[in-house]
Coordinates of C-alpha atoms in Angstrom, one line a residue:
X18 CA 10.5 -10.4 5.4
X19 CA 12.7 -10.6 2.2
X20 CA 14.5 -8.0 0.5
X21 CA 11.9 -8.7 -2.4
X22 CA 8.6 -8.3 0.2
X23 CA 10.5 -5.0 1.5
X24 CA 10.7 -3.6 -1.6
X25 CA 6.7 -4.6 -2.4
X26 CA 6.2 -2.5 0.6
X27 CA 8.5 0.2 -0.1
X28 CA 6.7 0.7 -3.8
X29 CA 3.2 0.2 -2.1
X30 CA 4.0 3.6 -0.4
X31 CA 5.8 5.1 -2.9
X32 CA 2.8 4.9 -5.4
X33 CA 0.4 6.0 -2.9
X34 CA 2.3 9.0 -2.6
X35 CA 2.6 9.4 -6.0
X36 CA -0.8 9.2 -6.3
X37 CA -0.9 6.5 -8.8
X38 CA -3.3 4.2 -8.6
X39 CA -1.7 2.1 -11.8
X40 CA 1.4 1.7 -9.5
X41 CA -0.2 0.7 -6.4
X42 CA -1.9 -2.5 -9.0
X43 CA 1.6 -3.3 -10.2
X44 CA 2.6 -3.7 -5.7
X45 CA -0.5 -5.5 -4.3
X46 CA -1.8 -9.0 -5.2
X47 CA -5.0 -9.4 -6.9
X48 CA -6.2 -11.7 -3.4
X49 CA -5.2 -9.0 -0.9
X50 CA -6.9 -8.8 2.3
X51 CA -6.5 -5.4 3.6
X52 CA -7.4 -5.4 7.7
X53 CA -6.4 -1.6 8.2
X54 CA -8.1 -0.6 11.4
X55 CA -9.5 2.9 9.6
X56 CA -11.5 1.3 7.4
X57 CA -15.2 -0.3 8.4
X58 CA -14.0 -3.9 7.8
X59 CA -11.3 -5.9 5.7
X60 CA -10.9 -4.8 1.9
X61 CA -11.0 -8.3 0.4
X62 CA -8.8 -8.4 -3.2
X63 CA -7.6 -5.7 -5.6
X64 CA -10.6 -4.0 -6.4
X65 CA -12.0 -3.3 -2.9
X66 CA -8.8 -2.3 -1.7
X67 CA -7.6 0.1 -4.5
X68 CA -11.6 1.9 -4.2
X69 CA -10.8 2.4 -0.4
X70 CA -7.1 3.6 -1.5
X71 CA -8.9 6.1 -4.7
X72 CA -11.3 7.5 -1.4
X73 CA -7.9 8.1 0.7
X74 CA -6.3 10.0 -1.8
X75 CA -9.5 11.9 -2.8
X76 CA -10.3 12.8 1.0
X77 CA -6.0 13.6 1.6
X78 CA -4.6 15.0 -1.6
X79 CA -1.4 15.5 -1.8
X80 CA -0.7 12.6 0.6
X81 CA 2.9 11.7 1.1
X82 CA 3.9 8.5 2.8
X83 CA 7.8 7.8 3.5
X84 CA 9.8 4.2 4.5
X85 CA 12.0 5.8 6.4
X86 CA 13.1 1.9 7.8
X87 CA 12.3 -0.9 7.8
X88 CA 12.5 -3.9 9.9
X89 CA 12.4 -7.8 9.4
X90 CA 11.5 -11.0 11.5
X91 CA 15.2 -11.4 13.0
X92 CA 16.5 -8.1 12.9

């Protein structure tokens, strides 16, 4: 993973702690494919994936997620 892919991932979490859901557009692609084993089935592109991420932070508000480390093909 590049250090640009890292830091995708590290905003991805820092918006859905933050709560904003403006952020989280601005760190997924609009083709996204989300296969999270929580949900009923893949989230297929930015709509579908940023309603399943609205529901999250509606069911856990509050929410804080933390990169703590991170590690890369090679590492």
């Amino acid at each position: 993973m590049s250090n640009a892919n890292k830091e995708i991932v590290r905003r991805k979490f820092e918006a859905l702690s933050e709560g904003s859901l403006v952020a989280l557009d601005e760190a997924i692609a609009d083709e996204i494919v989300s296969n999270d084993p929580s949900e009923p089935g893949p989230l297929r592109g930015r709509e579908a994936y940023r309603a399943g991420v609205e529901a999250y932070l509606n069911a856990f508000p509050g929410m804080q997620a933390r990169v703590e480390d991170q590690v890369e093909e090679g590492d």
